[in-house]
Tab-separated table of C-alpha atoms in Angstrom:
chain	number	residue	atom	x	y	z
A	1	MET	CA	63.890	-16.406	94.516
A	2	CYS	CA	66.006	-18.961	92.615
A	3	LEU	CA	62.900	-21.014	92.164
A	4	SER	CA	60.956	-17.849	91.388
A	5	PHE	CA	63.389	-17.249	88.479
A	6	LEU	CA	63.648	-20.651	87.310
A	7	PHE	CA	59.712	-20.984	87.285
A	8	GLN	CA	59.875	-17.185	85.372
A	9	THR	CA	62.363	-18.407	82.811
A	10	GLY	CA	60.499	-21.997	82.436
A	11	SER	CA	57.385	-19.855	81.683
A	12	ASN	CA	58.814	-17.604	79.135
A	13	ASN	CA	60.392	-20.766	77.475
A	14	PHE	CA	56.987	-22.597	77.579
A	15	ILE	CA	54.948	-19.459	76.180
A	16	TRP	CA	57.703	-19.047	73.595
A	17	LEU	CA	57.781	-22.760	72.418
A	18	MET	CA	53.810	-22.592	72.474
A	19	SER	CA	54.051	-19.572	70.218
A	20	ASP	CA	56.465	-21.307	68.112
A	21	ASN	CA	54.381	-24.413	67.550
A	22	MET	CA	51.578	-22.328	66.885
A	23	HIS	CA	53.228	-20.431	64.109
A	24	HIS	CA	54.396	-23.759	62.472
A	25	GLN	CA	50.859	-25.108	62.789
A	26	TRP	CA	49.585	-22.078	60.854
A	27	LEU	CA	52.071	-22.208	58.592
A	28	LEU	CA	51.413	-26.003	57.757
A	29	LEU	CA	47.702	-25.460	57.435
A	30	ALA	CA	48.198	-22.527	55.258
A	31	ALA	CA	50.463	-25.206	53.030
A	32	CYS	CA	47.805	-27.818	53.151
A	33	PHE	CA	45.120	-25.019	51.891
A	34	TRP	CA	47.247	-23.902	49.000
A	35	VAL	CA	48.100	-27.721	47.754
A	36	ILE	CA	44.372	-28.368	47.915
A	37	PHE	CA	43.599	-25.042	46.168
A	38	MET	CA	46.467	-25.928	43.418
A	39	PHE	CA	44.893	-29.451	43.268
A	40	MET	CA	41.545	-28.151	42.541
A	41	VAL	CA	42.556	-25.711	39.873
A	42	ALA	CA	44.705	-28.244	38.408
A	43	SER	CA	41.913	-31.077	38.206
A	44	LYS	CA	39.607	-28.215	36.593
A	45	PHE	CA	42.145	-27.516	34.001
A	46	ILE	CA	42.689	-31.124	33.040
A	47	THR	CA	39.082	-31.960	32.687
A	48	LEU	CA	38.616	-28.729	30.602
A	49	THR	CA	41.785	-29.375	28.302
A	50	PHE	CA	40.910	-32.864	27.567
A	51	LYS	CA	37.068	-33.078	27.142
A	52	ASP	CA	36.166	-33.989	23.802
A	53	PRO	CA	32.671	-34.890	23.784
A	54	ASP	CA	32.181	-35.420	20.192
A	55	GLY	CA	35.042	-38.080	19.938
A	56	TYR	CA	37.301	-36.658	17.352
A	57	GLY	CA	40.188	-34.448	17.390
A	58	ALA	CA	43.372	-35.702	19.501
A	59	LYS	CA	44.209	-32.560	21.003
A	60	GLN	CA	41.821	-30.083	22.473
A	61	GLU	CA	43.034	-26.645	23.438
A	62	PRO	CA	41.156	-24.903	26.097
A	63	LEU	CA	40.634	-22.040	23.824
A	64	ILE	CA	38.226	-24.193	21.942
A	65	LEU	CA	35.688	-24.743	24.803
A	66	THR	CA	33.166	-22.319	23.862
A	67	ALA	CA	33.056	-24.245	20.272
A	68	VAL	CA	32.564	-27.471	22.048
A	69	THR	CA	29.703	-26.066	23.963
A	70	LYS	CA	28.093	-24.222	20.835
A	71	VAL	CA	28.177	-27.813	19.215
A	72	GLU	CA	26.323	-29.488	21.957
A	73	GLU	CA	23.713	-26.547	21.496
A	74	ALA	CA	23.723	-26.300	17.897
A	75	ARG	CA	23.192	-30.290	17.564
A	76	VAL	CA	19.595	-29.970	18.047
A	77	PRO	CA	18.367	-29.166	14.754
A	78	GLU	CA	18.860	-31.431	11.963
A	79	GLU	CA	17.831	-31.498	8.504
A	80	LYS	CA	14.719	-33.193	9.071
A	81	HIS	CA	13.474	-31.414	11.976
A	82	TRP	CA	13.284	-27.850	10.514
A	83	THR	CA	10.920	-25.324	11.964
A	84	LYS	CA	7.569	-24.796	10.146
A	85	GLU	CA	8.617	-21.121	8.445
A	86	PHE	CA	12.414	-21.732	7.551
A	87	GLN	CA	15.012	-24.248	7.107
A	88	PRO	CA	18.476	-23.328	8.645
A	89	THR	CA	20.606	-20.741	6.942
A	90	GLY	CA	23.822	-21.966	8.468
A	91	LYS	CA	23.731	-18.900	11.163
A	92	ALA	CA	23.943	-21.725	13.719
A	93	PHE	CA	27.343	-23.025	12.938
A	94	THR	CA	28.731	-19.489	11.795
A	95	GLY	CA	32.529	-19.529	12.956
A	96	ASN	CA	32.307	-23.071	14.413
A	97	LEU	CA	33.879	-25.060	12.090
A	98	LEU	CA	34.370	-27.615	14.842
A	99	HIS	CA	30.593	-28.596	14.207
A	100	HIS	CA	31.145	-29.162	10.643
A	101	PRO	CA	32.850	-32.685	10.149
A	102	LEU	CA	29.999	-34.182	12.392
A	103	VAL	CA	27.237	-32.376	10.322
A	104	HIS	CA	28.916	-33.443	6.900
A	105	MET	CA	29.414	-37.087	8.264
A	106	GLU	CA	25.799	-37.406	9.184
A	107	ARG	CA	24.878	-36.405	5.838
A	108	LEU	CA	26.918	-38.874	3.985
A	109	GLU	CA	25.660	-41.556	6.381
A	110	LEU	CA	22.067	-40.462	5.529
A	111	LEU	CA	22.897	-40.715	1.963
A	112	ARG	CA	24.390	-44.354	2.303
A	113	ASN	CA	21.583	-45.531	4.211
A	114	VAL	CA	19.010	-44.398	1.615
A	115	CYS	CA	20.940	-45.633	-1.217
A	116	ARG	CA	20.885	-49.134	0.684
A	117	ASP	CA	16.977	-48.725	1.019
A	118	ALA	CA	15.638	-51.393	-1.625
A	119	ALA	CA	12.145	-49.497	-1.819
A	120	LEU	CA	13.535	-46.540	-2.949
A	121	ARG	CA	16.203	-47.805	-5.453
A	122	ASN	CA	14.361	-46.755	-8.801
A	123	LEU	CA	14.422	-43.120	-7.150
A	124	SER	CA	18.042	-43.098	-5.747
A	125	HIS	CA	19.818	-45.218	-8.344
A	126	THR	CA	21.045	-44.172	-11.625
A	127	ALA	CA	23.591	-45.170	-14.518
A	128	VAL	CA	26.994	-43.119	-14.482
A	129	SER	CA	25.961	-42.273	-18.142
A	130	LYS	CA	27.611	-39.619	-20.246
A	131	PHE	CA	24.882	-37.254	-19.206
A	132	VAL	CA	26.255	-37.563	-15.565
A	133	LEU	CA	29.720	-37.436	-16.859
A	134	ASP	CA	28.795	-34.146	-18.769
A	135	ARG	CA	27.618	-32.745	-15.264
A	136	ILE	CA	30.834	-32.741	-13.674
A	137	PHE	CA	33.791	-30.138	-14.009
A	138	VAL	CA	37.336	-31.258	-13.333
A	139	CYS	CA	40.097	-29.545	-11.779
A	140	ASP	CA	43.352	-31.535	-12.412
A	141	LYS	CA	45.507	-29.105	-10.833
A	142	HIS	CA	43.877	-29.436	-7.260
A	143	LYS	CA	42.354	-32.848	-8.115
A	144	ILE	CA	38.785	-31.695	-7.542
A	145	LEU	CA	35.333	-32.960	-9.042
A	146	PHE	CA	32.490	-30.480	-9.286
A	147	CYS	CA	29.017	-31.969	-10.112
A	148	GLN	CA	26.755	-29.107	-11.443
A	149	THR	CA	23.305	-29.073	-9.713
A	150	PRO	CA	21.769	-25.978	-11.477
A	151	LYS	CA	19.764	-23.297	-9.326
A	152	VAL	CA	21.953	-23.698	-6.149
A	153	GLY	CA	24.685	-21.222	-6.556
A	154	ASN	CA	26.565	-23.077	-9.295
A	155	THR	CA	27.741	-20.240	-11.239
A	156	GLN	CA	29.837	-18.904	-8.202
A	157	TRP	CA	31.495	-22.709	-7.742
A	158	LYS	CA	32.353	-22.424	-11.536
A	159	LYS	CA	34.179	-19.109	-10.926
A	160	VAL	CA	36.078	-20.787	-8.196
A	161	LEU	CA	37.236	-23.563	-10.486
A	162	ILE	CA	38.145	-21.394	-12.934
A	163	VAL	CA	40.198	-19.538	-11.035
A	164	LEU	CA	42.062	-22.750	-9.593
A	165	ASN	CA	42.239	-23.697	-13.272
A	166	GLY	CA	44.387	-20.665	-14.018
A	167	MET	CA	42.284	-18.934	-16.491
A	168	TYR	CA	41.954	-15.839	-13.958
A	169	SER	CA	43.674	-14.638	-11.107
A	170	SER	CA	40.732	-13.716	-9.178
A	171	ILE	CA	37.127	-14.389	-9.180
A	172	ASP	CA	36.401	-10.600	-9.720
A	173	GLU	CA	37.941	-10.617	-13.347
A	174	ILE	CA	35.856	-13.302	-14.731
A	175	PRO	CA	33.217	-12.073	-17.181
A	176	GLU	CA	29.859	-13.273	-16.785
A	177	SER	CA	29.405	-14.203	-20.182
A	178	VAL	CA	32.566	-16.627	-19.839
A	179	VAL	CA	31.195	-18.709	-16.707
A	180	HIS	CA	28.593	-20.602	-18.920
A	181	ASP	CA	30.621	-20.586	-22.027
A	182	HIS	CA	32.471	-23.993	-21.728
A	183	GLU	CA	34.576	-23.349	-25.088
A	184	LYS	CA	36.262	-20.568	-23.073
A	185	ASN	CA	35.701	-20.932	-19.114
A	186	GLY	CA	38.637	-23.718	-19.100
A	187	LEU	CA	36.282	-26.206	-17.237
A	188	PRO	CA	36.611	-29.460	-18.722
A	189	ARG	CA	34.208	-32.233	-18.233
A	190	LEU	CA	34.564	-35.634	-16.977
A	191	SER	CA	33.271	-36.981	-19.990
A	192	SER	CA	36.057	-35.605	-22.110
A	193	PHE	CA	38.517	-38.131	-20.802
A	194	SER	CA	39.098	-41.885	-21.285
A	195	ASP	CA	37.427	-44.540	-19.613
A	196	SER	CA	40.370	-45.252	-17.740
A	197	GLU	CA	40.961	-41.642	-16.795
A	198	ILE	CA	37.483	-41.078	-15.654
A	199	LYS	CA	37.922	-44.135	-13.480
A	200	LYS	CA	41.045	-42.773	-11.921
A	201	ARG	CA	39.707	-39.098	-11.212
A	202	LEU	CA	36.584	-40.734	-9.761
A	203	ASN	CA	38.646	-42.863	-7.239
A	204	LEU	CA	41.118	-40.457	-6.450
A	205	TYR	CA	39.915	-36.708	-6.293
A	206	PHE	CA	37.771	-34.751	-4.069
A	207	LYS	CA	34.323	-34.736	-5.246
A	208	PHE	CA	31.315	-32.524	-3.953
A	209	PHE	CA	28.132	-31.045	-5.240
A	210	ILE	CA	25.304	-28.781	-3.465
A	211	VAL	CA	21.581	-29.211	-3.103
A	212	ARG	CA	18.545	-27.325	-1.670
A	213	ASP	CA	15.018	-27.912	-0.880
A	214	PRO	CA	13.724	-29.883	-4.197
A	215	PHE	CA	10.571	-27.792	-4.495
A	216	GLU	CA	12.068	-24.403	-3.937
A	217	ARG	CA	14.638	-25.407	-6.434
A	218	LEU	CA	12.011	-26.137	-9.092
A	219	ILE	CA	10.253	-22.795	-8.403
A	220	SER	CA	13.601	-21.020	-8.878
A	221	ALA	CA	14.021	-22.898	-12.181
A	222	PHE	CA	10.771	-21.835	-13.285
A	223	LYS	CA	11.147	-18.244	-12.374
A	224	ASP	CA	14.733	-18.106	-14.315
A	225	LYS	CA	13.991	-19.884	-17.247
A	226	PHE	CA	10.260	-19.097	-17.848
A	227	VAL	CA	9.487	-15.920	-16.209
A	228	HIS	CA	12.567	-13.498	-15.833
A	229	ASN	CA	15.013	-15.229	-18.364
A	230	PRO	CA	17.905	-12.979	-17.353
A	231	ARG	CA	20.686	-14.617	-19.574
A	232	PHE	CA	18.116	-13.956	-22.846
A	233	GLU	CA	17.593	-17.929	-23.609
A	234	PRO	CA	14.906	-17.567	-25.911
A	235	TRP	CA	14.241	-21.289	-26.344
A	236	TYR	CA	12.753	-21.784	-22.994
A	237	ARG	CA	9.855	-19.395	-23.878
A	238	HIS	CA	9.500	-19.962	-27.714
A	239	GLU	CA	10.338	-23.767	-27.793
A	240	ILE	CA	9.978	-25.624	-24.527
A	241	ALA	CA	7.151	-23.625	-22.850
A	242	PRO	CA	4.746	-24.164	-25.844
A	243	SER	CA	5.565	-27.981	-25.907
A	244	ILE	CA	4.393	-28.091	-22.246
A	245	ILE	CA	1.619	-26.070	-22.439
A	246	ARG	CA	0.050	-28.063	-25.390
A	247	LYS	CA	0.335	-31.450	-23.455
A	248	TYR	CA	-0.519	-30.261	-20.219
A	249	ARG	CA	-2.721	-27.211	-19.715
A	250	ARG	CA	-6.083	-28.004	-18.812
A	251	ASN	CA	-7.744	-24.601	-19.286
A	252	ARG	CA	-7.600	-24.339	-23.147
A	253	THR	CA	-8.992	-20.640	-22.764
A	254	GLU	CA	-5.875	-19.513	-20.772
A	255	THR	CA	-3.767	-17.805	-23.143
A	256	ARG	CA	-0.958	-16.585	-20.743
A	257	GLY	CA	2.386	-18.001	-21.005
A	258	LEU	CA	3.835	-21.143	-19.101
A	259	GLN	CA	2.340	-21.314	-15.710
A	260	PHE	CA	3.732	-23.061	-12.547
A	261	GLU	CA	0.775	-25.606	-12.623
A	262	ASP	CA	1.501	-26.450	-16.209
A	263	PHE	CA	5.303	-27.048	-15.009
A	264	VAL	CA	4.311	-29.048	-12.222
A	265	ARG	CA	2.061	-31.230	-14.257
A	266	TYR	CA	4.866	-31.901	-17.028
A	267	LEU	CA	7.547	-32.860	-14.078
A	268	GLY	CA	5.040	-35.004	-12.141
A	269	ASP	CA	4.036	-36.735	-15.589
A	270	PRO	CA	5.467	-40.697	-15.239
A	271	ASN	CA	5.666	-40.096	-19.092
A	272	HIS	CA	7.509	-37.131	-18.886
A	273	ARG	CA	10.632	-38.626	-20.771
A	274	TRP	CA	9.186	-38.247	-24.099
A	275	LEU	CA	9.417	-34.645	-23.841
A	276	ASP	CA	12.551	-34.752	-22.029
A	277	VAL	CA	14.269	-36.098	-25.158
A	278	GLN	CA	13.004	-33.336	-27.083
A	279	PHE	CA	14.573	-30.571	-24.733
A	280	GLY	CA	18.048	-31.992	-24.517
A	281	ASP	CA	20.220	-30.761	-21.917
A	282	HIS	CA	18.242	-27.787	-21.297
A	283	ILE	CA	16.453	-30.559	-18.513
A	284	ILE	CA	19.287	-29.941	-16.259
A	285	HIS	CA	17.695	-27.329	-14.754
A	286	TRP	CA	15.122	-29.277	-13.182
A	287	VAL	CA	15.822	-33.020	-13.473
A	288	THR	CA	16.402	-34.662	-10.045
A	289	TYR	CA	19.627	-34.623	-8.119
A	290	VAL	CA	19.939	-38.254	-8.544
A	291	GLU	CA	19.833	-38.186	-12.410
A	292	LEU	CA	22.334	-35.179	-12.526
A	293	CYS	CA	25.137	-36.592	-10.260
A	294	ALA	CA	24.481	-40.374	-9.337
A	295	PRO	CA	24.963	-39.853	-5.725
A	296	CYS	CA	24.526	-43.636	-4.811
A	297	GLU	CA	26.943	-44.666	-7.735
A	298	ILE	CA	29.663	-42.165	-6.782
A	299	THR	CA	31.150	-41.845	-3.852
A	300	TYR	CA	31.069	-37.833	-2.925
A	301	SER	CA	33.719	-36.186	-0.403
A	302	VAL	CA	31.227	-33.581	0.572
A	303	ILE	CA	27.530	-32.589	-0.168
A	304	GLY	CA	26.895	-29.097	0.692
A	305	HIS	CA	23.480	-27.482	1.130
A	306	HIS	CA	22.283	-24.295	-0.126
A	307	GLU	CA	20.485	-23.504	3.119
A	308	THR	CA	23.758	-23.681	5.188
A	309	LEU	CA	25.826	-22.547	2.239
A	310	GLU	CA	27.458	-19.753	4.462
A	311	ASP	CA	29.342	-22.507	6.478
A	312	ASP	CA	29.312	-24.955	3.831
A	313	ALA	CA	31.450	-23.307	1.332
A	314	PRO	CA	34.292	-22.433	3.548
A	315	TYR	CA	34.190	-25.860	4.773
A	316	ILE	CA	34.376	-27.476	1.212
A	317	LEU	CA	37.222	-24.924	0.242
A	318	LYS	CA	39.254	-26.259	3.609
A	319	ALA	CA	38.423	-29.907	2.856
A	320	ALA	CA	39.550	-29.597	-0.602
A	321	GLY	CA	42.848	-27.866	0.597
A	322	ILE	CA	42.488	-24.673	-1.362
A	323	ASP	CA	40.964	-22.575	1.400
A	324	ARG	CA	44.212	-20.448	1.016
A	325	LEU	CA	44.247	-19.983	-2.845
A	326	VAL	CA	40.893	-18.673	-3.366
A	327	SER	CA	37.492	-17.841	-1.415
A	328	TYR	CA	33.816	-18.420	-2.313
A	329	PRO	CA	32.184	-15.073	-3.453
A	330	THR	CA	30.357	-12.868	-0.826
A	331	ILE	CA	26.752	-14.467	-0.313
A	332	PRO	CA	24.251	-11.824	-0.049
A	333	PRO	CA	22.330	-11.593	3.017
A	334	GLY	CA	19.460	-13.786	3.362
A	335	ILE	CA	19.667	-15.279	-0.267
A	336	THR	CA	20.128	-18.970	1.056
A	337	VAL	CA	16.907	-18.938	3.475
A	338	TYR	CA	14.290	-21.457	2.852
A	339	ASN	CA	11.234	-19.584	2.266
A	340	LYS	CA	8.272	-21.828	3.184
A	341	THR	CA	5.740	-18.909	2.711
A	342	LYS	CA	6.784	-18.746	-1.302
A	343	VAL	CA	6.649	-22.439	-1.599
A	344	GLU	CA	3.492	-22.485	-0.127
A	345	ARG	CA	2.070	-19.554	-2.440
A	346	TYR	CA	3.294	-21.108	-5.618
A	347	PHE	CA	1.594	-24.365	-4.816
A	348	SER	CA	-1.576	-22.907	-3.319
A	349	GLY	CA	-3.576	-23.105	-6.532
A	350	ILE	CA	-2.389	-26.839	-7.826
A	351	SER	CA	-4.113	-29.805	-6.742
A	352	LYS	CA	-2.910	-32.360	-4.229
A	353	ARG	CA	-2.839	-35.160	-6.914
A	354	ASP	CA	-0.289	-33.354	-9.215
A	355	ILE	CA	1.372	-32.040	-6.147
A	356	ARG	CA	1.749	-35.792	-4.906
A	357	ARG	CA	2.803	-36.954	-8.325
A	358	LEU	CA	5.725	-34.423	-8.448
A	359	TYR	CA	6.678	-35.531	-4.854
A	360	VAL	CA	6.848	-39.059	-5.996
A	361	ARG	CA	9.158	-38.293	-8.865
A	362	PHE	CA	11.356	-36.241	-6.458
A	363	GLU	CA	11.190	-38.363	-3.231
A	364	GLY	CA	14.798	-39.651	-3.720
A	365	ASP	CA	16.162	-36.160	-3.643
A	366	PHE	CA	13.939	-35.562	-0.580
A	367	LYS	CA	15.199	-38.639	1.499
A	368	LEU	CA	18.718	-38.855	0.375
A	369	PHE	CA	19.407	-35.314	1.466
A	370	GLY	CA	17.318	-34.874	4.517
A	371	TYR	CA	14.706	-32.806	3.449
A	372	ARG	CA	11.462	-33.332	5.022
A	373	GLU	CA	7.915	-33.744	3.112
A	374	PRO	CA	6.165	-30.409	2.659
A	375	ASP	CA	3.487	-29.836	5.439
A	376	PHE	CA	1.007	-28.702	2.498
A	377	LEU	CA	1.264	-32.583	1.382
A	378	LEU	CA	0.771	-33.935	4.706
A	379	ASN	CA	-2.511	-32.035	5.694
């Protein structure tokens, strides 16, 4: 009986010990799984937090991950690979300012490379003359230089500078008649300073200008000055247009006003300068970006593109340190879209020879700023 009691007691103790061991083993196993799970979560978090595919920005918050992914996706289209119908409008980069530094660095690098190309030197270099200095507006208060390139939204940038210079408290208050009146708009030109002051500003200030497809800009200039003429500038129709017609119109029986074909022949003529001298500063609406802003001689901080102005404008304001002081005016939907159909329509009745001569003159602008040669010249 005693043996039976001892056996029974031993069995119970053994069962209890076994049960207790199994309980501890399950706890240990669960703890191991918990540690492994936490390690995996921590590892994933670390990987995501410090992912920096573009190599800039010391600190990357997890919240930026979506933007980083979009950068990788948005990097595919570059200026020289636009689709046939449209060049980019900036929509791919909307809300994605992380992509902007890379875009603008690539633009400036392209500019430097083309400037070094000896074969294009005559098309990419120009002297920093009074004509160039007259195009550059100064905001001393915020240390900004803006080079005017007409037909790419310059009126709005002038309004921004007018507000920054303190002439008006907001863009909406500025009368349209004041914007282009350089005696009233309070925008000093760089040419108004002494040589030493000019050099100081060129070396120290934030400098920028805007470009667009060169041929589309010429169409815009033609329509604005010789067709619609919304600012009532009669000298374009009554003085400049007749001079171009007399020199370049082939069909002498044609009695209509200046046609785009006449305009193209004038601009593509290697001897166009003798007329340019007669026209004076009015030529700023159609001369090359090189002649206007000397981009190979002046080291610009940013070069914006009209086709991506929706994103370039806020980026420029931020880069210049004025984004909290003023905003770029609202851009009407679709106004910055490159319209390939319109460009082809305007050039459709013009000989390949005349278009080729025009392209030769503006080739520097195409190459410096990454615009592709038009398809109708390649066919």
